[in-house]
Amino acid sequence: MFERYLKLIFGVDNIKIRSNYIIGCDEKSCIAKGFLVVREITRSLEDLHDGELTGFLNNFVRILSKPFPIEIRTVFIPIDKEKFLNKLNIAIQTKEIVRESDPTNERLATELERLRRLKKKILEGDTPYNVAMIIIVSAEGSNEEDARERLIQRMKILAQDLKDLGVVVEEVRGLFILEVLNRFFRI
């Protein structure tokens, strides 16, 4: 099943899954694809003012406008409302206790307010969901080693630029590559 899909992606029969990338080669060249999964966005977009949000989005688009192929896949997964509210209530209670012992902690106050707004939205009918995002980076080379080296360089640059923006990504490795293909490409 995976091989059939990979052949469609690469357009070649010679597909290999390596420890941290997938590569497909024909007689002329090789194409390597690596995957970065977004683990965390360190800034709450809801807490940004209009100008800050515009700046963040402009920088995000600029980072993704590299002179090499980048693809983003996003999956929204609904969460059980009751379970999420229970976890949210525990998080709010925990932060309230910490806040009582450190009332000058503005960062904690902001986080607590954000959690309360989220709880209110869910109680008003919004459905909670997890967002899973994967960034696919491609590189072409005359052979596998050339394509791999270009891919590694591109992924390092992209990961660092995203980190500077506050978007923490992690390189997908090992069998997690198959899980990523299954989740994001529905194969």
C-alpha positions as a Markdown table, in Angstrom:
| # | Residue | x | y | z |
|---|---|---|---|---|
| 1 | Met | 0.0 | 0.0 | 0.0 |
| 2 | Phe | 2.7 | 2.5 | 1.0 |
| 3 | Glu | 4.8 | 1.6 | -2.1 |
| 4 | Arg | 1.9 | 2.3 | -4.4 |
| 5 | Tyr | 1.4 | 5.7 | -2.9 |
| 6 | Leu | 5.1 | 6.5 | -2.9 |
| 7 | Lys | 5.3 | 5.6 | -6.5 |
| 8 | Leu | 2.5 | 8.1 | -7.2 |
| 9 | Ile | 4.3 | 10.8 | -5.2 |
| 10 | Phe | 7.7 | 10.3 | -6.9 |
| 11 | Gly | 6.6 | 9.0 | -10.3 |
| 12 | Val | 9.3 | 6.3 | -10.2 |
| 13 | Asp | 9.5 | 2.6 | -9.2 |
| 14 | Asn | 12.7 | 2.8 | -7.3 |
| 15 | Ile | 11.5 | 4.1 | -3.9 |
| 16 | Lys | 13.5 | 3.7 | -0.6 |
| 17 | Ile | 12.6 | 4.7 | 2.9 |
| 18 | Arg | 15.7 | 5.7 | 4.8 |
| 19 | Ser | 16.0 | 6.6 | 8.5 |
| 20 | Asn | 14.9 | 10.2 | 8.1 |
| 21 | Tyr | 13.8 | 10.6 | 4.5 |
| 22 | Ile | 12.2 | 8.9 | 1.5 |
| 23 | Ile | 14.0 | 8.8 | -1.8 |
| 24 | Gly | 13.0 | 7.9 | -5.3 |
| 25 | Cys | 15.4 | 7.6 | -8.2 |
| 26 | Asp | 15.2 | 7.1 | -12.0 |
| 27 | Glu | 18.0 | 7.0 | -14.6 |
| 28 | Lys | 18.5 | 10.8 | -14.5 |
| 29 | Ser | 18.2 | 12.0 | -10.9 |
| 30 | Cys | 16.9 | 11.3 | -7.4 |
| 31 | Ile | 14.3 | 13.2 | -5.4 |
| 32 | Ala | 14.5 | 13.1 | -1.6 |
| 33 | Lys | 11.6 | 14.1 | 0.7 |
| 34 | Gly | 12.0 | 14.8 | 4.4 |
| 35 | Phe | 9.3 | 15.6 | 7.0 |
| 36 | Leu | 9.2 | 18.1 | 9.8 |
| 37 | Val | 6.3 | 17.8 | 12.3 |
| 38 | Val | 5.2 | 21.0 | 14.1 |
| 39 | Arg | 5.5 | 20.2 | 17.8 |
| 40 | Glu | 4.7 | 23.6 | 19.3 |
| 41 | Ile | 4.0 | 27.2 | 18.4 |
| 42 | Thr | 5.4 | 29.1 | 21.4 |
| 43 | Arg | 3.2 | 32.2 | 20.9 |
| 44 | Ser | -0.6 | 32.1 | 21.2 |
| 45 | Leu | -1.9 | 33.7 | 18.0 |
| 46 | Glu | -5.0 | 34.8 | 19.9 |
| 47 | Asp | -2.9 | 36.9 | 22.2 |
| 48 | Leu | -1.2 | 38.8 | 19.4 |
| 49 | His | -2.5 | 42.3 | 18.4 |
| 50 | Asp | -3.4 | 42.9 | 14.8 |
| 51 | Gly | 0.0 | 44.3 | 13.9 |
| 52 | Glu | 1.8 | 41.5 | 15.7 |
| 53 | Leu | -0.4 | 38.8 | 14.1 |
| 54 | Thr | 0.2 | 40.4 | 10.6 |
| 55 | Gly | 3.9 | 40.4 | 11.3 |
| 56 | Phe | 3.9 | 36.8 | 12.4 |
| 57 | Leu | 1.9 | 35.6 | 9.4 |
| 58 | Asn | 4.1 | 37.7 | 7.0 |
| 59 | Asn | 7.3 | 36.1 | 8.5 |
| 60 | Phe | 5.7 | 32.6 | 8.4 |
| 61 | Val | 4.9 | 33.1 | 4.7 |
| 62 | Arg | 8.4 | 34.5 | 4.0 |
| 63 | Ile | 10.0 | 31.5 | 5.7 |
| 64 | Leu | 8.0 | 29.1 | 3.6 |
| 65 | Ser | 8.8 | 31.0 | 0.4 |
| 66 | Lys | 12.2 | 29.3 | 0.1 |
| 67 | Pro | 13.6 | 28.7 | -3.4 |
| 68 | Phe | 12.9 | 25.0 | -3.0 |
| 69 | Pro | 9.7 | 22.9 | -2.8 |
| 70 | Ile | 7.9 | 23.0 | 0.5 |
| 71 | Glu | 4.5 | 21.4 | 1.1 |
| 72 | Ile | 2.3 | 21.7 | 4.3 |
| 73 | Arg | -0.3 | 19.3 | 5.3 |
| 74 | Thr | -2.7 | 20.0 | 8.2 |
| 75 | Val | -5.2 | 17.7 | 9.8 |
| 76 | Phe | -7.8 | 18.9 | 12.3 |
| 77 | Ile | -8.9 | 16.1 | 14.6 |
| 78 | Pro | -12.0 | 16.6 | 16.8 |
| 79 | Ile | -11.5 | 15.9 | 20.5 |
| 80 | Asp | -14.1 | 14.6 | 23.0 |
| 81 | Lys | -15.6 | 17.7 | 24.5 |
| 82 | Glu | -16.0 | 16.3 | 28.1 |
| 83 | Lys | -12.5 | 14.8 | 28.3 |
| 84 | Phe | -11.0 | 18.0 | 27.0 |
| 85 | Leu | -13.0 | 20.1 | 29.5 |
| 86 | Asn | -11.9 | 17.9 | 32.4 |
| 87 | Lys | -8.2 | 18.4 | 31.4 |
| 88 | Leu | -8.8 | 22.1 | 30.9 |
| 89 | Asn | -10.4 | 22.4 | 34.3 |
| 90 | Ile | -7.4 | 20.6 | 35.9 |
| 91 | Ala | -5.0 | 22.9 | 34.1 |
| 92 | Ile | -6.9 | 26.0 | 35.2 |
| 93 | Gln | -7.0 | 24.9 | 38.8 |
| 94 | Thr | -3.3 | 24.1 | 38.8 |
| 95 | Lys | -2.4 | 27.4 | 37.4 |
| 96 | Glu | -4.7 | 29.2 | 39.8 |
| 97 | Ile | -2.9 | 27.6 | 42.7 |
| 98 | Val | 0.5 | 28.6 | 41.3 |
| 99 | Arg | -0.8 | 32.1 | 40.6 |
| 100 | Glu | -1.9 | 32.5 | 44.3 |
| 101 | Ser | 1.7 | 31.8 | 45.4 |
| 102 | Asp | 3.1 | 34.1 | 42.7 |
| 103 | Pro | 0.6 | 36.9 | 42.0 |
| 104 | Thr | 3.1 | 39.1 | 40.1 |
| 105 | Asn | 3.7 | 36.5 | 37.4 |
| 106 | Glu | 2.1 | 38.2 | 34.4 |
| 107 | Arg | 3.0 | 35.4 | 32.0 |
| 108 | Leu | 1.0 | 33.0 | 34.2 |
| 109 | Ala | -1.9 | 35.4 | 34.4 |
| 110 | Thr | -2.0 | 35.7 | 30.6 |
| 111 | Glu | -1.9 | 31.9 | 30.2 |
| 112 | Leu | -4.7 | 31.5 | 32.8 |
| 113 | Glu | -6.8 | 34.1 | 31.0 |
| 114 | Arg | -6.3 | 32.3 | 27.7 |
| 115 | Leu | -7.4 | 29.0 | 29.2 |
| 116 | Arg | -10.5 | 30.6 | 30.7 |
| 117 | Arg | -11.4 | 32.1 | 27.3 |
| 118 | Leu | -10.9 | 28.7 | 25.7 |
| 119 | Lys | -13.2 | 27.0 | 28.3 |
| 120 | Lys | -15.8 | 29.7 | 27.7 |
| 121 | Lys | -15.8 | 29.1 | 23.9 |
| 122 | Ile | -16.1 | 25.4 | 24.4 |
| 123 | Leu | -19.0 | 25.8 | 26.8 |
| 124 | Glu | -20.7 | 28.1 | 24.3 |
| 125 | Gly | -20.6 | 25.3 | 21.7 |
| 126 | Asp | -17.2 | 25.4 | 20.0 |
| 127 | Thr | -15.7 | 21.9 | 19.3 |
| 128 | Pro | -12.2 | 21.4 | 20.6 |
| 129 | Tyr | -9.7 | 19.8 | 18.2 |
| 130 | Asn | -6.1 | 18.9 | 17.8 |
| 131 | Val | -4.2 | 20.4 | 14.9 |
| 132 | Ala | -1.5 | 18.2 | 13.4 |
| 133 | Met | 0.8 | 19.9 | 10.9 |
| 134 | Ile | 3.6 | 18.3 | 8.8 |
| 135 | Ile | 6.0 | 20.2 | 6.5 |
| 136 | Ile | 7.4 | 18.2 | 3.6 |
| 137 | Val | 10.7 | 19.4 | 2.1 |
| 138 | Ser | 12.0 | 18.1 | -1.3 |
| 139 | Ala | 15.4 | 18.1 | -2.8 |
| 140 | Glu | 16.7 | 16.8 | -6.2 |
| 141 | Gly | 20.2 | 15.6 | -6.9 |
| 142 | Ser | 22.1 | 13.7 | -9.5 |
| 143 | Asn | 22.3 | 10.7 | -7.2 |
| 144 | Glu | 21.0 | 9.6 | -3.7 |
| 145 | Glu | 23.9 | 11.2 | -1.8 |
| 146 | Asp | 23.6 | 14.5 | -3.6 |
| 147 | Ala | 19.8 | 14.6 | -3.0 |
| 148 | Arg | 20.2 | 13.6 | 0.7 |
| 149 | Glu | 22.8 | 16.4 | 1.3 |
| 150 | Arg | 20.6 | 19.0 | -0.3 |
| 151 | Leu | 17.6 | 17.8 | 1.7 |
| 152 | Ile | 19.5 | 17.9 | 5.0 |
| 153 | Gln | 20.7 | 21.4 | 4.4 |
| 154 | Arg | 17.2 | 22.7 | 3.4 |
| 155 | Met | 15.6 | 21.1 | 6.4 |
| 156 | Lys | 18.2 | 22.6 | 8.8 |
| 157 | Ile | 17.6 | 26.1 | 7.3 |
| 158 | Leu | 13.9 | 25.8 | 7.5 |
| 159 | Ala | 13.8 | 24.3 | 11.0 |
| 160 | Gln | 16.1 | 27.1 | 12.3 |
| 161 | Asp | 14.0 | 29.9 | 10.6 |
| 162 | Leu | 10.8 | 28.4 | 12.1 |
| 163 | Lys | 12.4 | 28.1 | 15.5 |
| 164 | Asp | 13.4 | 31.8 | 15.3 |
| 165 | Leu | 9.8 | 32.6 | 14.7 |
| 166 | Gly | 8.6 | 30.5 | 17.7 |
| 167 | Val | 7.5 | 27.4 | 15.7 |
| 168 | Val | 9.2 | 24.3 | 17.1 |
| 169 | Val | 9.6 | 21.5 | 14.6 |
| 170 | Glu | 11.1 | 18.1 | 14.8 |
| 171 | Glu | 12.5 | 15.9 | 12.1 |
| 172 | Val | 10.5 | 12.8 | 11.5 |
| 173 | Arg | 12.6 | 9.7 | 11.8 |
| 174 | Gly | 12.4 | 5.9 | 11.6 |
| 175 | Leu | 9.0 | 4.2 | 11.5 |
| 176 | Phe | 7.3 | 7.4 | 12.3 |
| 177 | Ile | 7.7 | 8.2 | 8.6 |
| 178 | Leu | 5.1 | 5.5 | 7.8 |
| 179 | Glu | 2.8 | 6.8 | 10.5 |
| 180 | Val | 3.1 | 10.3 | 9.0 |
| 181 | Leu | 2.3 | 9.0 | 5.5 |
| 182 | Asn | -0.7 | 7.2 | 6.8 |
| 183 | Arg | -2.1 | 10.1 | 8.9 |
| 184 | Phe | -1.4 | 13.0 | 6.5 |
| 185 | Phe | -2.0 | 11.2 | 3.2 |
| 186 | Arg | -4.8 | 8.9 | 4.2 |
| 187 | Ile | -3.3 | 5.8 | 2.5 |
